[in-house]
Short mmCIF file of C-alpha atoms and ligand atoms in Angstrom, two decimals:
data_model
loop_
_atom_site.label_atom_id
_atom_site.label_comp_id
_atom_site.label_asym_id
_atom_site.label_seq_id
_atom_site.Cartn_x
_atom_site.Cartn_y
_atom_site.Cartn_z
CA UNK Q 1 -20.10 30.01 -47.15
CA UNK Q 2 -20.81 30.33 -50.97
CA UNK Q 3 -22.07 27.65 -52.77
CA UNK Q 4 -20.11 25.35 -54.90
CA UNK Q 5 -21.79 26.03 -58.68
CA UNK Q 6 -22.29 22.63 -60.63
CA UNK Q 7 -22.52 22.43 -64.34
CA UNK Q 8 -23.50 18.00 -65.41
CA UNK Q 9 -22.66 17.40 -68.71
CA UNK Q 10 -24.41 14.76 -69.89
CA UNK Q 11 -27.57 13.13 -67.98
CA UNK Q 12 -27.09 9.74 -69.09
CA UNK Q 13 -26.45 6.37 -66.48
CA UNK Q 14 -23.79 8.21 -64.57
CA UNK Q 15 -25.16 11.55 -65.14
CA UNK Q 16 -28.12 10.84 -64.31
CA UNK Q 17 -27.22 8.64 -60.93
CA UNK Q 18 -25.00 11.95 -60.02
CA UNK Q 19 -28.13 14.29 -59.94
CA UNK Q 20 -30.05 12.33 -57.94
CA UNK Q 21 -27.72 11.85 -55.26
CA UNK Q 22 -26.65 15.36 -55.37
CA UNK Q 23 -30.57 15.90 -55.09
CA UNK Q 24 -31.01 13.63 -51.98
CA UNK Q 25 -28.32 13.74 -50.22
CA UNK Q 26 -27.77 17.78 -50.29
CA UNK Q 27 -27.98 18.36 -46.34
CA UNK Q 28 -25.21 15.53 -45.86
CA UNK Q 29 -23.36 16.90 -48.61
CA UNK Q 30 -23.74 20.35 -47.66
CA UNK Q 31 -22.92 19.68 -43.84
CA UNK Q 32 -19.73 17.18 -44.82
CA UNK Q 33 -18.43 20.15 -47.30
CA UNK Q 34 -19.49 22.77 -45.43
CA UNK Q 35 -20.91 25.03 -48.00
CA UNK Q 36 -23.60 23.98 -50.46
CA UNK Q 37 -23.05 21.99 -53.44
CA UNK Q 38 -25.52 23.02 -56.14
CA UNK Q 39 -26.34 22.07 -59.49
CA UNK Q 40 -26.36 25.22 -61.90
CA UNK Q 41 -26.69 23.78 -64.88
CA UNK Q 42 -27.17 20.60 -66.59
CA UNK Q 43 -26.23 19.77 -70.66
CA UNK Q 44 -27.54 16.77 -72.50
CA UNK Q 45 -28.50 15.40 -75.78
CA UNK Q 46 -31.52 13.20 -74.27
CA UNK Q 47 -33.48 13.83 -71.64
CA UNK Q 48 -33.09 11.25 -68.26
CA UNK Q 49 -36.90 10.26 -67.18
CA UNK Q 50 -35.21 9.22 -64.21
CA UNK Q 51 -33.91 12.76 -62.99
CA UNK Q 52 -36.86 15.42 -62.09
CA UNK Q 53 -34.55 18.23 -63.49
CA UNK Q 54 -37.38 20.94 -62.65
CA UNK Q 55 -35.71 24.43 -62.05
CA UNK Q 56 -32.50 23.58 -62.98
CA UNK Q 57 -31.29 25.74 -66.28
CA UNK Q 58 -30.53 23.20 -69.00
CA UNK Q 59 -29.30 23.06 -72.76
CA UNK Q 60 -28.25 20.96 -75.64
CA UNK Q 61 -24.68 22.52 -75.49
CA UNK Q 62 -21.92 21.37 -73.52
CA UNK Q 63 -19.65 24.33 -73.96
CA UNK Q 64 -22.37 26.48 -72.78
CA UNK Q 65 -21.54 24.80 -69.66
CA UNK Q 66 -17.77 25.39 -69.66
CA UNK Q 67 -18.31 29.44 -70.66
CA UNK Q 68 -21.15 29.88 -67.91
CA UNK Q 69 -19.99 32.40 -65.53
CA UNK Q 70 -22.20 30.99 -62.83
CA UNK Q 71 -20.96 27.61 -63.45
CA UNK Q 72 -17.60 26.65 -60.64
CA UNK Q 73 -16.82 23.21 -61.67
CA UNK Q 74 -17.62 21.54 -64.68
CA UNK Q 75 -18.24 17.59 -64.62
CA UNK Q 76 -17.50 15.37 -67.68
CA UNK Q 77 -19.48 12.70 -67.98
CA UNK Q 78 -20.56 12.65 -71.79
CA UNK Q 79 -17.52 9.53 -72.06
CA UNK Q 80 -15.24 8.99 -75.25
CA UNK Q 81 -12.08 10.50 -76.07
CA UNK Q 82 -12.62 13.86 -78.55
CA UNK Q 83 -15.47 15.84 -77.71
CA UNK Q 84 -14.71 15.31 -74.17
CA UNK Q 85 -10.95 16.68 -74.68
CA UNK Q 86 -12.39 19.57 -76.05
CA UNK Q 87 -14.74 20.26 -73.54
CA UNK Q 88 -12.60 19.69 -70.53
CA UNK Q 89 -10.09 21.95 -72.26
CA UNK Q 90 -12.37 25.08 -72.27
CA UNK Q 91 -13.69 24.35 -69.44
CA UNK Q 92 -10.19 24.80 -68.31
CA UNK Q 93 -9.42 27.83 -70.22
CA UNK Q 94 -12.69 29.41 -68.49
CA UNK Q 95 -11.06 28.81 -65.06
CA UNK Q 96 -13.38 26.09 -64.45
CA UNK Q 97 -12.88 22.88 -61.73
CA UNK Q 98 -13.38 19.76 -63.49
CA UNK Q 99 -14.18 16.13 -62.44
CA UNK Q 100 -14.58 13.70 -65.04
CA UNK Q 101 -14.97 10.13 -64.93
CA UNK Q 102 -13.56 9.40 -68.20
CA UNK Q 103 -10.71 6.84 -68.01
CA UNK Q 104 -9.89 7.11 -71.63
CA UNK Q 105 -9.83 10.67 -71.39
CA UNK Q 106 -7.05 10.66 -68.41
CA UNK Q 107 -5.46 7.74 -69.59
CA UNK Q 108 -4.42 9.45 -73.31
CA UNK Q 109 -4.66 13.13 -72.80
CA UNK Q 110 -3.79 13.06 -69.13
CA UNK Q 111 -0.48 14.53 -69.16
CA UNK Q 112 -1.79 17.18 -71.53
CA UNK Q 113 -4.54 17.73 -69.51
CA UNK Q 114 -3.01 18.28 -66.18
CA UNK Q 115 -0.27 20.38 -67.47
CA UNK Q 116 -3.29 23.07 -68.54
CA UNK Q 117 -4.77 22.99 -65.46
CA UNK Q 118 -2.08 23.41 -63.68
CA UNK Q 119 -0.81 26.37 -65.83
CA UNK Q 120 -4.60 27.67 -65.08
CA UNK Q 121 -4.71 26.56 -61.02
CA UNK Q 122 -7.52 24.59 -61.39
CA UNK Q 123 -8.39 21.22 -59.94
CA UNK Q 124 -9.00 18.23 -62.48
CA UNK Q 125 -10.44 15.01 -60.08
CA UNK Q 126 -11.09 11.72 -62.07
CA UNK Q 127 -12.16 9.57 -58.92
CA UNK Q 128 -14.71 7.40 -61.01
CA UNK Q 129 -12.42 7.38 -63.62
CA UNK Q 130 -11.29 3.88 -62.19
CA UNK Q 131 -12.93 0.96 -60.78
CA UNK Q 132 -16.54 3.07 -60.18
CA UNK Q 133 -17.57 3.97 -56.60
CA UNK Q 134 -14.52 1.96 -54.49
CA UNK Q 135 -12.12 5.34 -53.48
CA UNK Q 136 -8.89 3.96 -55.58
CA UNK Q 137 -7.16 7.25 -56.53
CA UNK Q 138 -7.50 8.63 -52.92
CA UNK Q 139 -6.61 5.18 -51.30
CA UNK Q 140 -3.14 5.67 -53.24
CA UNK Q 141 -2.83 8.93 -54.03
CA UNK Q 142 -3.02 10.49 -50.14
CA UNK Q 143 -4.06 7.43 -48.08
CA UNK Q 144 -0.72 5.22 -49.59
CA UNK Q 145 1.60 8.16 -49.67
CA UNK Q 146 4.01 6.94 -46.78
CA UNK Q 147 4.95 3.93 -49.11
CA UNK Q 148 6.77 2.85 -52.02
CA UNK Q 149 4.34 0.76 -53.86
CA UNK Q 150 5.44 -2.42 -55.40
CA UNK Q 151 2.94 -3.75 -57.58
CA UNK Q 152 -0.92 -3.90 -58.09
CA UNK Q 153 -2.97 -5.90 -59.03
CA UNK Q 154 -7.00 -5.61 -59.92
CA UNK Q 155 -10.32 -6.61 -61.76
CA UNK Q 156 -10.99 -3.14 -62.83
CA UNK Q 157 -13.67 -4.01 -65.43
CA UNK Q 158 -17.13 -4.36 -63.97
CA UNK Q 159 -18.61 -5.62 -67.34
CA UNK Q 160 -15.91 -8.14 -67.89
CA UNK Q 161 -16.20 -9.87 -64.33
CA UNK Q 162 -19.92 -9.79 -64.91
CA UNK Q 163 -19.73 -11.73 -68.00
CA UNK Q 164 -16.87 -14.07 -67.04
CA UNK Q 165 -18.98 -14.80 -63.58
CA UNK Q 166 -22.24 -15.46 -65.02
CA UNK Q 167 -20.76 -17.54 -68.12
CA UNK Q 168 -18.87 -19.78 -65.18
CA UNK Q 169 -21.72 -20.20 -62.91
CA UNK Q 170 -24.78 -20.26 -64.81
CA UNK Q 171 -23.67 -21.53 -68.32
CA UNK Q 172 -24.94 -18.71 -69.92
CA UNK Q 173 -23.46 -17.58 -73.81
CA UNK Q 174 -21.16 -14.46 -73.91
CA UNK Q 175 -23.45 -12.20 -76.16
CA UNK Q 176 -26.47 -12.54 -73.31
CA UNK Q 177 -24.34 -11.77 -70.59
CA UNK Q 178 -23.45 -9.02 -72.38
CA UNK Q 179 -26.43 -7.67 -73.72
CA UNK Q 180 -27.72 -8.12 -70.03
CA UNK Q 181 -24.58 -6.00 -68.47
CA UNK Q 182 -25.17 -3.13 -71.41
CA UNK Q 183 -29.22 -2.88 -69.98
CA UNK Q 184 -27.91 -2.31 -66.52
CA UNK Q 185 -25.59 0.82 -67.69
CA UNK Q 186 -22.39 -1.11 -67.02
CA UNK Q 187 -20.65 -1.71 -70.66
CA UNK Q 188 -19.08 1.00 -72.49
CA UNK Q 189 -21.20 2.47 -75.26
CA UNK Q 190 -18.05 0.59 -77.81
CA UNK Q 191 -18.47 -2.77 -75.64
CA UNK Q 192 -14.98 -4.16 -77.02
CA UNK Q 193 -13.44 -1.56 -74.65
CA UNK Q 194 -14.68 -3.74 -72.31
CA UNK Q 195 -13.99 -7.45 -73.70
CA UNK Q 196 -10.79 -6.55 -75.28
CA UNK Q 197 -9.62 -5.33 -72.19
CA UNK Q 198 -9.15 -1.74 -73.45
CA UNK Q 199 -11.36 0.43 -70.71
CA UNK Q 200 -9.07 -1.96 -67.89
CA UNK Q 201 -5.68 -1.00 -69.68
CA UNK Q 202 -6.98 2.97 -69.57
CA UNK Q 203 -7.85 2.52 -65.60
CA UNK Q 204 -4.34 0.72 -65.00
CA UNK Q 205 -2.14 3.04 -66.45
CA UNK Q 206 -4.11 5.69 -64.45
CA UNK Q 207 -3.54 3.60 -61.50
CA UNK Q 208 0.44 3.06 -62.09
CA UNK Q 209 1.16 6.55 -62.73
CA UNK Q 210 -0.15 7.46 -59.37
CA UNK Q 211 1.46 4.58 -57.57
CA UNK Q 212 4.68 4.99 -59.16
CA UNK Q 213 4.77 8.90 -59.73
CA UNK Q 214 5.51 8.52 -63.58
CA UNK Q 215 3.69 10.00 -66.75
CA UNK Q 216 0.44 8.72 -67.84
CA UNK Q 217 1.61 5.80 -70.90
CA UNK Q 218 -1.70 4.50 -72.40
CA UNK Q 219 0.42 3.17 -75.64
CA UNK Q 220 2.83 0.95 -73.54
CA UNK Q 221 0.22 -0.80 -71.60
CA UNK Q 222 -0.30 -4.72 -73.58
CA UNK Q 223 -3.62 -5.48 -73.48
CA UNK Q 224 -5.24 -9.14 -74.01
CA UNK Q 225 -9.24 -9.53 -73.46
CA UNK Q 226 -11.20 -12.34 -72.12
CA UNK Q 227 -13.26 -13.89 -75.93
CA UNK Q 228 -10.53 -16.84 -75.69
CA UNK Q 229 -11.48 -17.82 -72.57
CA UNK Q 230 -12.69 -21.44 -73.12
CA UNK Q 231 -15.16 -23.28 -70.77
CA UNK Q 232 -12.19 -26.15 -70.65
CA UNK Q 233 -10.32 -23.61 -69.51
CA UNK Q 234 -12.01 -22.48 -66.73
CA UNK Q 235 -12.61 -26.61 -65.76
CA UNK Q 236 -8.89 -27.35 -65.84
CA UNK Q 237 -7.62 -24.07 -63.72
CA UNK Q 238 -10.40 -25.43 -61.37
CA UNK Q 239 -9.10 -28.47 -61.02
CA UNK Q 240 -5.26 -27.07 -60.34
CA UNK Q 241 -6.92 -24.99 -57.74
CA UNK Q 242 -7.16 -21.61 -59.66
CA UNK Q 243 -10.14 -19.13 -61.01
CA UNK Q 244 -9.24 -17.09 -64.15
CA UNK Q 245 -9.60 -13.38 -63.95
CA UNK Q 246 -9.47 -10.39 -66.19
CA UNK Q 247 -6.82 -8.53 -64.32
CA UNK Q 248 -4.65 -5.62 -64.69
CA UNK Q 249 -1.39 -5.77 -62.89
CA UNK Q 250 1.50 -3.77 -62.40
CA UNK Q 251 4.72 -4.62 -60.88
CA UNK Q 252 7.94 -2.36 -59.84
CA UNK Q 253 10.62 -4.24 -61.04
CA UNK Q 254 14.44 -3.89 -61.11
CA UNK Q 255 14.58 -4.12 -65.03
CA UNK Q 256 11.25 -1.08 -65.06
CA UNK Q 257 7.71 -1.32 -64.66
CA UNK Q 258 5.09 -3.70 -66.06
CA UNK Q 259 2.14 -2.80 -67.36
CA UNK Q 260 -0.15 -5.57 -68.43
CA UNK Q 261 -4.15 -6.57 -68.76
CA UNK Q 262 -5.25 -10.28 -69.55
CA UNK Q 263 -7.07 -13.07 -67.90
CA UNK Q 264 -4.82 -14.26 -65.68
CA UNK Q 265 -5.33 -17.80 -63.49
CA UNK Q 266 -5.20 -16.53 -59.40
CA UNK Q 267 -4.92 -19.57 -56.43
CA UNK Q 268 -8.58 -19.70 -55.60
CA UNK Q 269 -7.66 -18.99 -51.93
CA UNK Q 270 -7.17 -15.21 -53.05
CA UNK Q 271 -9.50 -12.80 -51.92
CA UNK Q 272 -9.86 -11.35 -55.63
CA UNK Q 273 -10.31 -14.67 -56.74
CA UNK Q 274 -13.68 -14.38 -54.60
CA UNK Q 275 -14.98 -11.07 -56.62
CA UNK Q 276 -17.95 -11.69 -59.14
CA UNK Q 277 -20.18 -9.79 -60.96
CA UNK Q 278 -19.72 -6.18 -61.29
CA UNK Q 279 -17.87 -5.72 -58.45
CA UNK Q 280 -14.01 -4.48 -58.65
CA UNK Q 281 -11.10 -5.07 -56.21
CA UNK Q 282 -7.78 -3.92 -56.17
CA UNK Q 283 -5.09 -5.41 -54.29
CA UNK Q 284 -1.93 -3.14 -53.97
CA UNK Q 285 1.24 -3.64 -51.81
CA UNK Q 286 3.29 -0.92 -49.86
CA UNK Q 287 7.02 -1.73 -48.33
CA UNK Q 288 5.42 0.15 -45.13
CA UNK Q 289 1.96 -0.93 -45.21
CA UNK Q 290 1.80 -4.55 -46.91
CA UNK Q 291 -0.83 -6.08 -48.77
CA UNK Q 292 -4.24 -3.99 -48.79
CA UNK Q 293 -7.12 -4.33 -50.64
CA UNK Q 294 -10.25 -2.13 -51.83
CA UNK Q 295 -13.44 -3.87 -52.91
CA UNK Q 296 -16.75 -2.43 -54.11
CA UNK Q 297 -19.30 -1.98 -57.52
CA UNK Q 298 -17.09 -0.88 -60.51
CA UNK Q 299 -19.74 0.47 -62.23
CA UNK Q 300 -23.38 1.64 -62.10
CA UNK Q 301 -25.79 4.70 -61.39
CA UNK Q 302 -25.03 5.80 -58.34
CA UNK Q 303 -21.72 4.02 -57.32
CA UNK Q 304 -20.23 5.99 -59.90
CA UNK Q 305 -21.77 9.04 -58.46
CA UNK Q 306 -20.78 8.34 -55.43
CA UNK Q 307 -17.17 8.45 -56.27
CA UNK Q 308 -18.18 11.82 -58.23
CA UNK Q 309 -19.75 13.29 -55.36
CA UNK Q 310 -16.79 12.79 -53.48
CA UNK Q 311 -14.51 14.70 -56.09
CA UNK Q 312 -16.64 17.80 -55.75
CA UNK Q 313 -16.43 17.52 -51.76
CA UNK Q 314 -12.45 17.80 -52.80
CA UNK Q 315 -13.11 20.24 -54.90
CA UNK Q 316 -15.45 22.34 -52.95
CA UNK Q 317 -12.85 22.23 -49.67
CA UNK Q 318 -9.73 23.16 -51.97
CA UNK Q 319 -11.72 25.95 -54.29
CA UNK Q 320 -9.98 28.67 -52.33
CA UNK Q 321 -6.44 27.08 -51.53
CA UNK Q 322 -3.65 27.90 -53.21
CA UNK Q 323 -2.78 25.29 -56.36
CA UNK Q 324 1.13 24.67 -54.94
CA UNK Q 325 -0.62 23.51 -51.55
CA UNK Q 326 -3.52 20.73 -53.11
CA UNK Q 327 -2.53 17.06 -54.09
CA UNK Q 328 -0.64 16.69 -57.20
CA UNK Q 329 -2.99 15.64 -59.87
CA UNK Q 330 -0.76 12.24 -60.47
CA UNK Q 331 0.07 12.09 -56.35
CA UNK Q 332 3.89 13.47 -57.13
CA UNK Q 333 5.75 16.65 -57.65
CA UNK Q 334 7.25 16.56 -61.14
CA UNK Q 335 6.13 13.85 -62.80
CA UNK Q 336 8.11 13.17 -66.00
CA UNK Q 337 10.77 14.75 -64.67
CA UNK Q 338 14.81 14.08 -64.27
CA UNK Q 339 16.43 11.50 -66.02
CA UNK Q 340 15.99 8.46 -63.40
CA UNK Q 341 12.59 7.60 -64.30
CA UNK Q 342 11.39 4.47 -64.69
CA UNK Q 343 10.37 2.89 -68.10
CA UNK Q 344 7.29 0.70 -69.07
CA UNK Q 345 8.72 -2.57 -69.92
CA UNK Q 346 7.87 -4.40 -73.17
CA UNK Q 347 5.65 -7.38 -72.69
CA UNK Q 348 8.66 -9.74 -73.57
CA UNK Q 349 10.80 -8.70 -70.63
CA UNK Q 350 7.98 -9.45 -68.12
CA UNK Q 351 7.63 -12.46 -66.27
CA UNK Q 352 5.64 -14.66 -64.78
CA UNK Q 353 4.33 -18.85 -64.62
CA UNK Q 354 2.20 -19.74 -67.52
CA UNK Q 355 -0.97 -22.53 -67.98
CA UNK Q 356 -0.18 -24.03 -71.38
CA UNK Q 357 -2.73 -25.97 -72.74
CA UNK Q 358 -1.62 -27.63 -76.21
CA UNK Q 359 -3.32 -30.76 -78.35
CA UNK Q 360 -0.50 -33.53 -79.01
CA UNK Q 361 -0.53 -36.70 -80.89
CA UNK Q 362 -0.85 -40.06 -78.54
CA UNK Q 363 2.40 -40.97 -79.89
CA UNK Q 364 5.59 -42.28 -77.55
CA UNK Q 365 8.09 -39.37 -76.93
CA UNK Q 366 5.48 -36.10 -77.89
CA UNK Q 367 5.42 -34.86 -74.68
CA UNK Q 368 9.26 -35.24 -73.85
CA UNK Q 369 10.10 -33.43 -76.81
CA UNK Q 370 7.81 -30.77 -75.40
CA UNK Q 371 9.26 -31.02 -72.33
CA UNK Q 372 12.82 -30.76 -73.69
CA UNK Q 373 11.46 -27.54 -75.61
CA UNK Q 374 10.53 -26.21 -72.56
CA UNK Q 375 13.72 -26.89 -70.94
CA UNK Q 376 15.91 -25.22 -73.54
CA UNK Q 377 14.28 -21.98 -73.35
CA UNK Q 378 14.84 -22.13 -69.54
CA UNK Q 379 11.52 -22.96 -68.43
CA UNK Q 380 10.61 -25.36 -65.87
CA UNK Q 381 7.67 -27.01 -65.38
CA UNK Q 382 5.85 -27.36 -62.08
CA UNK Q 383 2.81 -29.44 -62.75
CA UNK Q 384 1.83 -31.78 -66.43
CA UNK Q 385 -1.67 -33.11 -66.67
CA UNK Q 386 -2.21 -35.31 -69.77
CA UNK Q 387 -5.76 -35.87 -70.29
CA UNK Q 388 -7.65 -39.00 -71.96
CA UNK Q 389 -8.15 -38.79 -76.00
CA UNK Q 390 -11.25 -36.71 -76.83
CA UNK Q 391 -10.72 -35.86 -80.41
CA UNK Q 392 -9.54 -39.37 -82.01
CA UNK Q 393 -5.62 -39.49 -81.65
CA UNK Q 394 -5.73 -36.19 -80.29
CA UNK Q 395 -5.01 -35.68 -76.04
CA UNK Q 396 -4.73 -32.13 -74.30
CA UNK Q 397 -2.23 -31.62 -72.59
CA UNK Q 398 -1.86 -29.18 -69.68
CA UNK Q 399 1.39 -27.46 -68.15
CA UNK Q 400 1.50 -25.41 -65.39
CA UNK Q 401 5.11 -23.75 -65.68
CA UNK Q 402 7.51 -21.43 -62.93
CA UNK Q 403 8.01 -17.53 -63.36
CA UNK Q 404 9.97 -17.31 -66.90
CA UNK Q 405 10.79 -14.51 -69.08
CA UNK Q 406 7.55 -13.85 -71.49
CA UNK Q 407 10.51 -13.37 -74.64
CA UNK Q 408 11.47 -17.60 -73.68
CA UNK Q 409 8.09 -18.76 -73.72
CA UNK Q 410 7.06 -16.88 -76.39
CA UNK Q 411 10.12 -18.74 -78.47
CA UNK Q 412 8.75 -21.99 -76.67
CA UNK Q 413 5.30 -21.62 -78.20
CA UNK Q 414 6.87 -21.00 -81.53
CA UNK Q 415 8.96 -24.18 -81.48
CA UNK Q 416 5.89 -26.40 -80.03
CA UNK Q 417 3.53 -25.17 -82.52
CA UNK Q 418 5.52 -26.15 -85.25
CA UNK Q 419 5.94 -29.73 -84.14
CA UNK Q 420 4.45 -32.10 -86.47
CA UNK Q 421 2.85 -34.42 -82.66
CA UNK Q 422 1.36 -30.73 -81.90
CA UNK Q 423 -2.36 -29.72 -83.74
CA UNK Q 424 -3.08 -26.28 -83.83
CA UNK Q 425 -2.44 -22.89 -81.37
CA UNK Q 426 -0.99 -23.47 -77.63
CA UNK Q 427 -3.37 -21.84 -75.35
CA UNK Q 428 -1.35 -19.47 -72.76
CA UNK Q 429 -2.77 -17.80 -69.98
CA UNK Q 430 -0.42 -16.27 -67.18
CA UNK Q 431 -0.33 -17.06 -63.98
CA UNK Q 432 0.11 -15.18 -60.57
CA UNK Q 433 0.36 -16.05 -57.72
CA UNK Q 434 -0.16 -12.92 -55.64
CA UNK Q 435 2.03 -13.85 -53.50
CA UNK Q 436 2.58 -11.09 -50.53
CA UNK Q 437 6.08 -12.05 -50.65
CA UNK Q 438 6.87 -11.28 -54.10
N1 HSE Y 501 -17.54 -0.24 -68.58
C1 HSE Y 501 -16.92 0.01 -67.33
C2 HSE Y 501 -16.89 -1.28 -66.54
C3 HSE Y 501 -17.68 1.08 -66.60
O1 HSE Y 501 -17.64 -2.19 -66.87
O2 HSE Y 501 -16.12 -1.40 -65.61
C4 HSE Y 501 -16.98 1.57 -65.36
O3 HSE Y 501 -15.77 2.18 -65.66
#
């Protein structure tokens, strides 16, 4: 059969890690797709030591790439939100296949996106686009497809778990993790799209809109990033039995859907409490199938390219079938449509338990007025740990409450703040429990 034609844009980590496992691994390739995959042409700005790019035609320019007539499929990889739009869009317009594995990209020009390539009868495939080489998107995009999902749940930032891992276990300061995580190719080239939780909040809402069949909403997602996390922190959900994580989790819920990244404190018994470094896992549940779970590198050379590689295998098998008969881009038929569809909730109707972790006064009768705060917002508590003074009068105080309306505790936090007993900002951090049940 014909070769598939290959045009990389950009030969940087990922670029670069894609070549050379096109390179080597062409006979598997070939014999798994049954045709050859080849690379035509290659575009970057700097040249890759690491990728022996002899023979291949290169240039500077990107949209030479997406006009060459020799050139089947087009794959993204220069990152960021702009120049990438416009490339993938004339790459589009030229008939061209694309796979990209730009999260940002999907997650706010998706819909727009899609709806040109479908107009066009090309394929768009955005594999590595979340959580690196661990096969997400197909897992619930074909492999899921029997159920109705009802939430997920994942550490979907390989940067972030790297620097909250080697903070907990070796001490180390945030800024050397992260320089350390940027020299391995893992950190976004803006590195607060990693901290801030940003680059997890893009790969969730690509995750939800395939799970739930709804459109790609980037702008409803709240986002919280892991600088606050304290080292006291960490000690005191150690002692209750818990391990923060930087998660992003999305529920079905009668009200709508939730849509939320921040650290979150997970019973240590969980297998994602058990993920470090830059490894990802993603726990979703199915009515049919129950709890499952996918585990792997989120980031990196060649597990990125191996999630790549497996788009253009897609690609290179579905070149010649007809558009109405391939998987829909975001796993349903008419997404966005009809007037049922469900809505992205606002962070104050979510819910879930809180860790509350507050400074009080060693005075008689503080921590019942807390406690009557608490109540009259609805919230009950489940566990109340008052430490010994550390900072003169001063005591921490630590509350472990049950699943509550965010809006209540939110009003709770106002109220216990502005107690005179109370010095300075409540610490929150949500809690799940990941219950299969729930
Ligand atoms: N910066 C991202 C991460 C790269 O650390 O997960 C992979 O998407």
């Amino acid at each position: 059969m014909k070769p598939v034609r290959v045009g990389i844009c950009g030969l940087g980590t990922v670029g670069g890690g894609t070549f050379n496992v096109l390179t080597r691994n062409a006979d598997e390739i070939t014999r798994r797709a049954g045709r050859p995959i080849v690379i035509e042409q290659v575009a970057y700005r700097t040249p890759n030591p690491a990728c022996d790019i002899t023979g291949i035609h290169s240039t500077q320019d990107i949209f030479a790439v997406a006009t060459n007539p020799s050139v089947d499929v087009v794959v993204e990889l220069i990152g960021g939100y702009e120049t990438a739009y416009e490339l993938v869009m004339a790459a589009i317009e030229n008939g061209k296949h694309v796979v990209t594995a730009n999260k940002a990209l999907i997650a706010v020009h998706g819909n727009e996106i899609f709806q040109a390539a479908h107009d066009k009868g090309v394929i768009v495939a955005f594999e590595a686009a979340v959580a690196g080489g661990i096969p997400i998107i197909k897992a619930l995009r074909e492999g899921l497809g029997a159920n109705r999902i009802e939430w997920l749940a994942g550490i979907i930032n390989g940067t972030g778990n790297f620097i909250l891992t080697h903070m907990r276990d070796e001490g180390r300061a945030f800024e050397d993790v992260l320089a350390e995580a940027q020299a391995l190719g893992y950190a976004e080239a803006d590195p607060t799209f990693d901290v801030e939780g940003i680059d997890a909040a893009h790969k969730l809402t690509i995750l939800a809109s395939i799970a739930y069949g709804v459109p790609l909403q980037f702008d409803k997602a709240y986002t919280e990033g892991i600088a606050k996390i304290t080292a006291e922190d960490v000690e005191q959900a150690d002692n209750l039995g818990y391990i923060i994580k930087h998660l992003g989790i999305s529920k079905r819920t009668e009200d709508g859907l939730e849509l939320r990244v921040h650290p979150t404190l997970i019973p240590k018994e969980r297998l994602l409490a058990n993920v470090h470094g830059v490894k990802n896992a993603i726990a979703v549940m199915g009515d049919a199938v129950g709890p499952t779970l996918y585990y792997g590198a989120g980031a990196g050379a060649e597990p990125t390219a191996s999630a790549i590689i497996a788009d253009l295998l897609d690609v290179a098998r579905n070149i010649n079938t007809d558009h109405h008969y391939r998987v829909p881009y975001l796993a349903f038929s008419g997404v966005g449509e009809g007037t049922d569809q469900p809505v992205i909730l606002n962070m104050e109707d979510i819910t879930t338990a809180y860790y509350l972790r507050l400074l009080a006064v060693d005075r008689p009768g503080v921590l019942a007025r807390v406690a009557t705060t608490l109540a009259e917002e609805g919230i009950s508590i489940e566990a109340l740990i008052q430490k010994d003074s550390t900072e003169g009068e001063l005591v921490p105080i630590i509350l472990m409450t049950h699943r509550t309306r965010e809006k209540n505790m939110n009003e709770a936090i106002r109220r216990i703040e502005a107690m005179v007993d109370i010095a300075g900002d409540v610490t929150r951090i949500r809690v799940e429990s990941l219950d299969e049940q729930e």
